[in-house]
Coordinates of N, CA and C in Angstrom, one line a residue:
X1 N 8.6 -9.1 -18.3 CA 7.4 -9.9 -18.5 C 7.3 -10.9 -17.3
X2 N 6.1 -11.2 -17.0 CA 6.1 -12.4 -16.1 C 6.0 -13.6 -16.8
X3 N 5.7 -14.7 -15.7 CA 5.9 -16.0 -16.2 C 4.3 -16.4 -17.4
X4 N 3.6 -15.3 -16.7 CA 2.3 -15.5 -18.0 C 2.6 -14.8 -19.1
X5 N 3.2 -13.6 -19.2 CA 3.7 -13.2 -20.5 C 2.5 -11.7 -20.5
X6 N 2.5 -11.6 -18.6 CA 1.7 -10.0 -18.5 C 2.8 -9.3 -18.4
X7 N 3.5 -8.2 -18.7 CA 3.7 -7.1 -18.4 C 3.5 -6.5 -17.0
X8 N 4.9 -6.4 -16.1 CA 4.6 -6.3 -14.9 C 5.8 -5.4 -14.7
X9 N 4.7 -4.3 -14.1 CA 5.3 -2.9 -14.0 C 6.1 -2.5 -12.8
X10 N 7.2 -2.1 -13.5 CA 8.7 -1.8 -12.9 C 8.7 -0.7 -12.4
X11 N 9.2 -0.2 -11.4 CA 9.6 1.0 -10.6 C 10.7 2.5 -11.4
X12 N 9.9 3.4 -11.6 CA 10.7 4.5 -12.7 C 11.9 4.7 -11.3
X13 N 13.1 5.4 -11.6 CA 14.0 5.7 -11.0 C 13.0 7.1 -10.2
X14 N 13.8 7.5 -8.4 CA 13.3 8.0 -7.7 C 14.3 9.1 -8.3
X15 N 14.3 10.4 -8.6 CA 14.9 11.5 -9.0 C 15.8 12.5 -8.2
X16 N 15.1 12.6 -6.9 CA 15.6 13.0 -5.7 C 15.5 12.2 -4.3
X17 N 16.2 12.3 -3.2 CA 16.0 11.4 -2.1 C 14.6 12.1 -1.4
X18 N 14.1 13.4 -2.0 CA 12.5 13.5 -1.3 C 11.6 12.8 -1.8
X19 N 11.4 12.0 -2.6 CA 10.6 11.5 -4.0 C 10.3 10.0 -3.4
X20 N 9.3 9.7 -3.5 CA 8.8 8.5 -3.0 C 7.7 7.8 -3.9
X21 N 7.4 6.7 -4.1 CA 6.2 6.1 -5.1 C 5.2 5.8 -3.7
X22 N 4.0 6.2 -4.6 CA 2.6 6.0 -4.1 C 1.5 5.7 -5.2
X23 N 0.5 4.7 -4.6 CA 0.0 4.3 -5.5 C -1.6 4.8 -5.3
X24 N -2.2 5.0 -6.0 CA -3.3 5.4 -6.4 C -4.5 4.3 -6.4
X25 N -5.3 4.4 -6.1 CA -6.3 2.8 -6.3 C -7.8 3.3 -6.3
X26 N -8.6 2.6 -7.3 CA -10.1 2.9 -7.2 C -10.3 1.9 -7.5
X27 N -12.0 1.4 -7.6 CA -12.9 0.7 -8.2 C -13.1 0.8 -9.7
X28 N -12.7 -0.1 -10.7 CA -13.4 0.2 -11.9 C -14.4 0.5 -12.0
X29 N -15.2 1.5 -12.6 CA -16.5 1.6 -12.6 C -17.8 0.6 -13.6
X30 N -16.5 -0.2 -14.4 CA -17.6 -1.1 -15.2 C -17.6 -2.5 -14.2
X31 N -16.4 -2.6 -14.1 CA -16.0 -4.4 -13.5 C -16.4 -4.4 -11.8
X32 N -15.8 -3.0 -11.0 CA -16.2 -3.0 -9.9 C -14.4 -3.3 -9.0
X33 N -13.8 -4.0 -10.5 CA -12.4 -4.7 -9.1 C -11.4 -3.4 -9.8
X34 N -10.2 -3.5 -8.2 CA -9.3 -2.2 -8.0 C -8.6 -1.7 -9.6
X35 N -8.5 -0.9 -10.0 CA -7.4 0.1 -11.3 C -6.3 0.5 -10.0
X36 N -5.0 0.3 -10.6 CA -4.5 1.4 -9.8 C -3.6 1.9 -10.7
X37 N -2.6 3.0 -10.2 CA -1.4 3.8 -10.9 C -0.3 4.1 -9.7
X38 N 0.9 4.2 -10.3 CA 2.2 4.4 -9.5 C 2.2 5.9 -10.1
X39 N 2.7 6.7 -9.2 CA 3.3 7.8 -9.2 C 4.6 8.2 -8.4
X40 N 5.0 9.4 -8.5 CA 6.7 9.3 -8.3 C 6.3 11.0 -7.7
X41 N 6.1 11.0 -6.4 CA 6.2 12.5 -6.1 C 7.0 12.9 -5.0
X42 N 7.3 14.0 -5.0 CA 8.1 15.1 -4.0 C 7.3 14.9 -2.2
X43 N 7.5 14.0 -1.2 CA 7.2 14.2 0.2 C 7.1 15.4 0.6
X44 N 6.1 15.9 0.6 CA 5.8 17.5 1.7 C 4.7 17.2 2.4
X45 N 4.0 18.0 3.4 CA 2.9 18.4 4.3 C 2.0 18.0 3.3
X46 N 1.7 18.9 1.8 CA 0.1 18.8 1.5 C -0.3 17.4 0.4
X47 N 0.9 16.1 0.3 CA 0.2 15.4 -0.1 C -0.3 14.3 0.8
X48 N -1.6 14.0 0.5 CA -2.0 13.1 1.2 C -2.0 11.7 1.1
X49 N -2.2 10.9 2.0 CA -1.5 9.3 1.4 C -1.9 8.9 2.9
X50 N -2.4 7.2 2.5 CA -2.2 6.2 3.7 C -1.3 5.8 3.8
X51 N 0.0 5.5 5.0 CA 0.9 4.6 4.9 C 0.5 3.6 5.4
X52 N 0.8 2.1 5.1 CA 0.5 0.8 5.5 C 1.7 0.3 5.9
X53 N 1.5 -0.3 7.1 CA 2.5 -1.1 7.8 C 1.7 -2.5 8.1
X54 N 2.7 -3.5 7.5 CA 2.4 -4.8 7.5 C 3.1 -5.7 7.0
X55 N 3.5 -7.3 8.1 CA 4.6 -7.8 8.1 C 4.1 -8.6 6.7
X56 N 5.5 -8.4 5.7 CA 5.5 -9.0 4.5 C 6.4 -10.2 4.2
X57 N 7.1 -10.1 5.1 CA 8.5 -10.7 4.6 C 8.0 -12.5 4.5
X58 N 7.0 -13.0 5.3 CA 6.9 -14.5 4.4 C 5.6 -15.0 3.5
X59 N 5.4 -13.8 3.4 CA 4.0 -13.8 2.2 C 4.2 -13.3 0.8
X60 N 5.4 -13.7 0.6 CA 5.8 -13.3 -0.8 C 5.3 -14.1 -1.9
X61 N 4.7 -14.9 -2.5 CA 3.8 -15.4 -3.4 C 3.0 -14.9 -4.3
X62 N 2.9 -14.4 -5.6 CA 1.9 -13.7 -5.9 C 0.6 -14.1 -6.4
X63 N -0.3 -13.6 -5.5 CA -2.0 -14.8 -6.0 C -2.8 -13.2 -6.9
X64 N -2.1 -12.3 -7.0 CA -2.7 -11.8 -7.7 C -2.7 -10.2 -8.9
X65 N -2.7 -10.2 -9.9 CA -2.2 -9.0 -10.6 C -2.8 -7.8 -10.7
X66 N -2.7 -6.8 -10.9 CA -3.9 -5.8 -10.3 C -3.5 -4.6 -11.8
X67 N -4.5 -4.1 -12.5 CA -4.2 -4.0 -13.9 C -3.7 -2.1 -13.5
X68 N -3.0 -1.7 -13.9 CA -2.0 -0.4 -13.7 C -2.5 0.8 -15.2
X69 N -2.6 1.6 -15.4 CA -2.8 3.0 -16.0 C -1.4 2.9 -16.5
X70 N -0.3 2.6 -15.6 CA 1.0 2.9 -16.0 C 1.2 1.9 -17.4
X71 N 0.6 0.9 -17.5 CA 1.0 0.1 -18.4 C 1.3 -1.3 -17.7
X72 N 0.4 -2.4 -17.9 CA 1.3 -3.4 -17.5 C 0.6 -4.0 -15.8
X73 N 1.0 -4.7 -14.7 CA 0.4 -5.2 -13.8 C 0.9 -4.9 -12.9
X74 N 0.4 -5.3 -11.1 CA 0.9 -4.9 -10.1 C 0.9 -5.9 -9.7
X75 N 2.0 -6.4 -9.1 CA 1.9 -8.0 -8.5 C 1.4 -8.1 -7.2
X76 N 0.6 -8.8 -6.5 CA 0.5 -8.6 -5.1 C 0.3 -9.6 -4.0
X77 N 0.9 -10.1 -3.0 CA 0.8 -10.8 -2.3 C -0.5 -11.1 -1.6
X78 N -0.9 -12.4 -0.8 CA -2.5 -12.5 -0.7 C -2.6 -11.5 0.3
X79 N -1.8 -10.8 1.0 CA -1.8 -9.9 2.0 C -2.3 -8.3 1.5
X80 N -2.0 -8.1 1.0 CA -1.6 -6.5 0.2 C -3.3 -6.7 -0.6
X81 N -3.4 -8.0 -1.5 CA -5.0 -8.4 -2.1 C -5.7 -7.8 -1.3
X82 N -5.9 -8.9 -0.1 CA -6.9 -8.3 0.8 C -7.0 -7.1 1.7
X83 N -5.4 -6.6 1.5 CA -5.9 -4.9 2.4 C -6.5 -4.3 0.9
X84 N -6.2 -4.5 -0.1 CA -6.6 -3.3 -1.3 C -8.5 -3.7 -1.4
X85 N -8.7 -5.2 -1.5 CA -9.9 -5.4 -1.5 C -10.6 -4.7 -0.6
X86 N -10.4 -4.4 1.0 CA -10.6 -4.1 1.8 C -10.9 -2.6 2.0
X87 N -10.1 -1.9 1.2 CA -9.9 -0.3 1.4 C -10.8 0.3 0.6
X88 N -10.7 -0.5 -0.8 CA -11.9 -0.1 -2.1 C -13.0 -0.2 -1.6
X89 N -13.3 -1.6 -0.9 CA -15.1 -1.6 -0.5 C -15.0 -0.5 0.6
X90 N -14.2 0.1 1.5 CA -14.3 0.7 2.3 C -14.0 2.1 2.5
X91 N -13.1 2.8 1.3 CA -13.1 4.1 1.0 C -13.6 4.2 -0.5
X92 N -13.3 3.2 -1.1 CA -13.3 3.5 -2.5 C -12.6 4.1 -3.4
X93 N -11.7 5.4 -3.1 CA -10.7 5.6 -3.6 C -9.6 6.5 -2.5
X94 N -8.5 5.6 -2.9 CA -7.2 5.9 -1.8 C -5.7 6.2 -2.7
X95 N -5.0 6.7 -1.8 CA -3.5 6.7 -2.2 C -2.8 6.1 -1.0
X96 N -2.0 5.0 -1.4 CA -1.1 5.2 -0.1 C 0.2 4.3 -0.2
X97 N 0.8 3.5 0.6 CA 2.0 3.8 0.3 C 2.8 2.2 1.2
X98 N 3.5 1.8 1.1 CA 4.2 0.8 1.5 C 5.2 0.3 1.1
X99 N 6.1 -0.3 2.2 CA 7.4 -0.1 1.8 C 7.5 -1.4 0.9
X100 N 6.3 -2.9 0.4 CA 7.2 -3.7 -0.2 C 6.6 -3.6 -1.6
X101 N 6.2 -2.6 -1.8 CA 5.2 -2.1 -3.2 C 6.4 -0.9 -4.0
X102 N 6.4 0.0 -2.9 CA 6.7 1.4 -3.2 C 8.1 1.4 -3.0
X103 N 9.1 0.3 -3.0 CA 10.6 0.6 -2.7 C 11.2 -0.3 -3.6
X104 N 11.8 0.2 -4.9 CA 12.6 -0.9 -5.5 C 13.4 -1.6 -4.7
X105 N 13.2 -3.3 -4.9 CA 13.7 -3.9 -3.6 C 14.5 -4.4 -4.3
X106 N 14.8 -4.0 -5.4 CA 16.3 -4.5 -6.5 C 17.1 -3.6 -6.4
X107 N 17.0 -2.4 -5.7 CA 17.6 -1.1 -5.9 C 18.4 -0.7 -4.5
X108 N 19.8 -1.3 -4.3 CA 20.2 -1.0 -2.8 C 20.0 0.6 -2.7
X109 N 20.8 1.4 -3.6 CA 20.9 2.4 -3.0 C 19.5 2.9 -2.5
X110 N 18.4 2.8 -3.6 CA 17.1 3.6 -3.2 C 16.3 3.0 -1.9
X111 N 16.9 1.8 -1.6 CA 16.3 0.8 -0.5 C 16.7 1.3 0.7
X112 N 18.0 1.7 1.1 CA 18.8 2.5 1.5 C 17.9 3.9 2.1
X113 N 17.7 4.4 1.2 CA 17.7 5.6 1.7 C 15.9 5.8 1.9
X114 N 15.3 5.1 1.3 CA 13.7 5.6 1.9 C 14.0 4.4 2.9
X115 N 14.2 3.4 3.7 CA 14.3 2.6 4.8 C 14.7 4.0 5.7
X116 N 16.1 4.4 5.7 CA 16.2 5.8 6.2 C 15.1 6.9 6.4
X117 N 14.1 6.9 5.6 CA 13.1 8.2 6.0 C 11.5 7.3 6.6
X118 N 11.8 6.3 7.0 CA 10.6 5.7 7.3 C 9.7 6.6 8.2
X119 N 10.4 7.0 9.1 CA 10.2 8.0 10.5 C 9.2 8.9 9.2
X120 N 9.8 9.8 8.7 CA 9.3 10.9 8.1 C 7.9 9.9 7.5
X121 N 7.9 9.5 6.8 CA 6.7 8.8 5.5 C 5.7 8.7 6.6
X122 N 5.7 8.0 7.9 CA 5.0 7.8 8.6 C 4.6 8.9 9.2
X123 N 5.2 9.8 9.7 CA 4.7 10.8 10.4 C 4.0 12.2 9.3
X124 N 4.2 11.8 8.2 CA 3.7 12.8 7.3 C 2.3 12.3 6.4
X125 N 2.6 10.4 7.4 CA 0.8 10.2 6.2 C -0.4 10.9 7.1
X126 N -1.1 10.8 6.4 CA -2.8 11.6 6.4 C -2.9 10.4 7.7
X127 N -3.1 9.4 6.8 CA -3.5 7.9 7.9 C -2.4 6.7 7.9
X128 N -2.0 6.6 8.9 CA -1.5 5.0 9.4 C -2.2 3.9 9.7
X129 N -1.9 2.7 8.7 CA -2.4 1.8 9.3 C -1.7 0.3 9.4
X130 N -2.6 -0.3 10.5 CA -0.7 -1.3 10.9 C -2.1 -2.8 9.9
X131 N -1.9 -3.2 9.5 CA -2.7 -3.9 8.3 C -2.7 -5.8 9.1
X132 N -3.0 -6.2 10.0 CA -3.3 -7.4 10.6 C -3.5 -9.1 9.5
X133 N -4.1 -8.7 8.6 CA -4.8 -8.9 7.7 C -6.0 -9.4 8.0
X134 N -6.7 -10.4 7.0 CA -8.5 -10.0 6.8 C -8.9 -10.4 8.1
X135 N -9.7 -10.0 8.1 CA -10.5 -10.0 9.6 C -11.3 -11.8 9.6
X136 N -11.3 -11.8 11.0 CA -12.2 -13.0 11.3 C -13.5 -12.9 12.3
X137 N -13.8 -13.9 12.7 CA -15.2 -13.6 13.5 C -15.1 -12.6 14.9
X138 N -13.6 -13.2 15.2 CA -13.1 -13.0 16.3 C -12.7 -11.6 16.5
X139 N -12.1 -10.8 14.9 CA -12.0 -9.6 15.3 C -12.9 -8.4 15.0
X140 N -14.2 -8.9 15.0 CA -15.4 -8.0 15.9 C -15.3 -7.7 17.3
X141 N -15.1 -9.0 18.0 CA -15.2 -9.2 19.3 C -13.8 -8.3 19.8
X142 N -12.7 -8.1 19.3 CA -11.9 -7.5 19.6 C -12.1 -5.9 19.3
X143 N -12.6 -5.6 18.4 CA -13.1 -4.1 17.7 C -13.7 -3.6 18.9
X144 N -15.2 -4.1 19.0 CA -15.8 -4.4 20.1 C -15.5 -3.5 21.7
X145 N -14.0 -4.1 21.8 CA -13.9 -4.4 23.5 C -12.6 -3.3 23.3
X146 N -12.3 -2.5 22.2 CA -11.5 -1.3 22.0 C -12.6 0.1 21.9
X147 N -13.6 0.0 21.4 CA -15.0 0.9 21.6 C -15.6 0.7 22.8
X148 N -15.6 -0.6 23.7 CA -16.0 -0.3 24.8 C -15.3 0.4 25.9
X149 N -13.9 0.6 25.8 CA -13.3 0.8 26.7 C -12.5 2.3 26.0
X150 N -13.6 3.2 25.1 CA -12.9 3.9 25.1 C -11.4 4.8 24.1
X151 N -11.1 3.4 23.5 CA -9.8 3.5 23.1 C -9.9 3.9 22.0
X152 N -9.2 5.1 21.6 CA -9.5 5.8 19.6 C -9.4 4.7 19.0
X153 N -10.2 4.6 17.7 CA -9.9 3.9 17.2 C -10.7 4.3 15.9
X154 N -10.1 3.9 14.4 CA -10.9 4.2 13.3 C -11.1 3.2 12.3
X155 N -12.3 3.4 12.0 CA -12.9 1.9 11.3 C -13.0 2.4 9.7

C-alpha cells in the first residue's frame, strides 16, 4: 500500500532471463486519461513495443498514479507523466518498455540481468525513443532545423 492507502502494483517475478515486463497503455474511453497493464512476456522478433530511454535517476518523486487492469496503481515520476500524456494524445494506444518502470529495482538479481540485455531490448524494439522531456517553444525551432536539413526524424 502506499502512503494514501492506494494499492500500488508490484512486479510478478520474471520466470526466465528472456522475460521482460512491458506495459500496455490507452486512453479510457469514458474519462479520456491513460488505463494501463503490466505484462510479463517472452523477448522475440514478433513482439512489438516502444523502448524509452530517459534520464531518471533525479526525478524520482511521485506526482502521479496511473490506475492498472492488474489491480492497484502505477506510480510515476513527472517525467514518465508526461511522456505517457504525450504518447496517448499522440498514438493513443502503445506498449513499451523502460528500465525504471519495467525492472524490479528491489530485485538485484533481476536488475542484473535485464541491465545485461539492454543491447538486445533496444535493438529488438519496434521504436526507440530517447524521451527529452515535455517540449517547449524552443523545441519547435529545433524540430524545425532537423527537417530542414534533412535528418530522419519521427514525430
Amino acid at each position: 500500500m502506499s502512503e494514501t492507502g492506494v494499492k500500488v502494483y508490484r512486479h510478478a517475478p520474471l520466470a526466465d532471463e528472456q522475460d521482460l515486463h512491458i506495459l500496455h497503455s490507452q486512453a479510457d474511453p469514458n474519462s479520456g486519461q491513460p488505463i494501463c497493464f503490466f505484462q510479463c512476456v517472452s523477448i522475440d522478433d514478433s513482439l512489438e513495443y516502444i523502448a524509452i530511454s530517459y534520464s531518471w535517476a533525479r526525478d524520482l518523486q511521485v506526482v502521479r498514479k496511473l490506475p492498472s487492469v492488474n489491480g492497484g496503481s502505477i506510480e510515476l515520476n513527472g517525467t514518465l507523466s508526461n511522456l505517457i500524456d504525450s504518447l496517448i494524445s499522440g498514438v493513443g494506444r502503445f506498449t513499451m518498455r523502460t528500465d525504471s518502470l519495467y525492472i524490479n529495482q528491489h530485485d538485484s538479481a533481476e536488475k542484473g540481468c535485464q541491465v545485461g540485455r539492454t543491447g538486445q531490448i533496444y535493438r529488438l524494439a519496434s521504436i526507440v525513443i530517447v524521451w527529452l522531456g515535455k517540449g517547449t517553444k524552443d523545441s519547435a525551432v529545433a524540430f524545425q532545423f532537423i527537417v530542414e536539413h534533412n535528418t530522419q526524424a519521427i514525430f
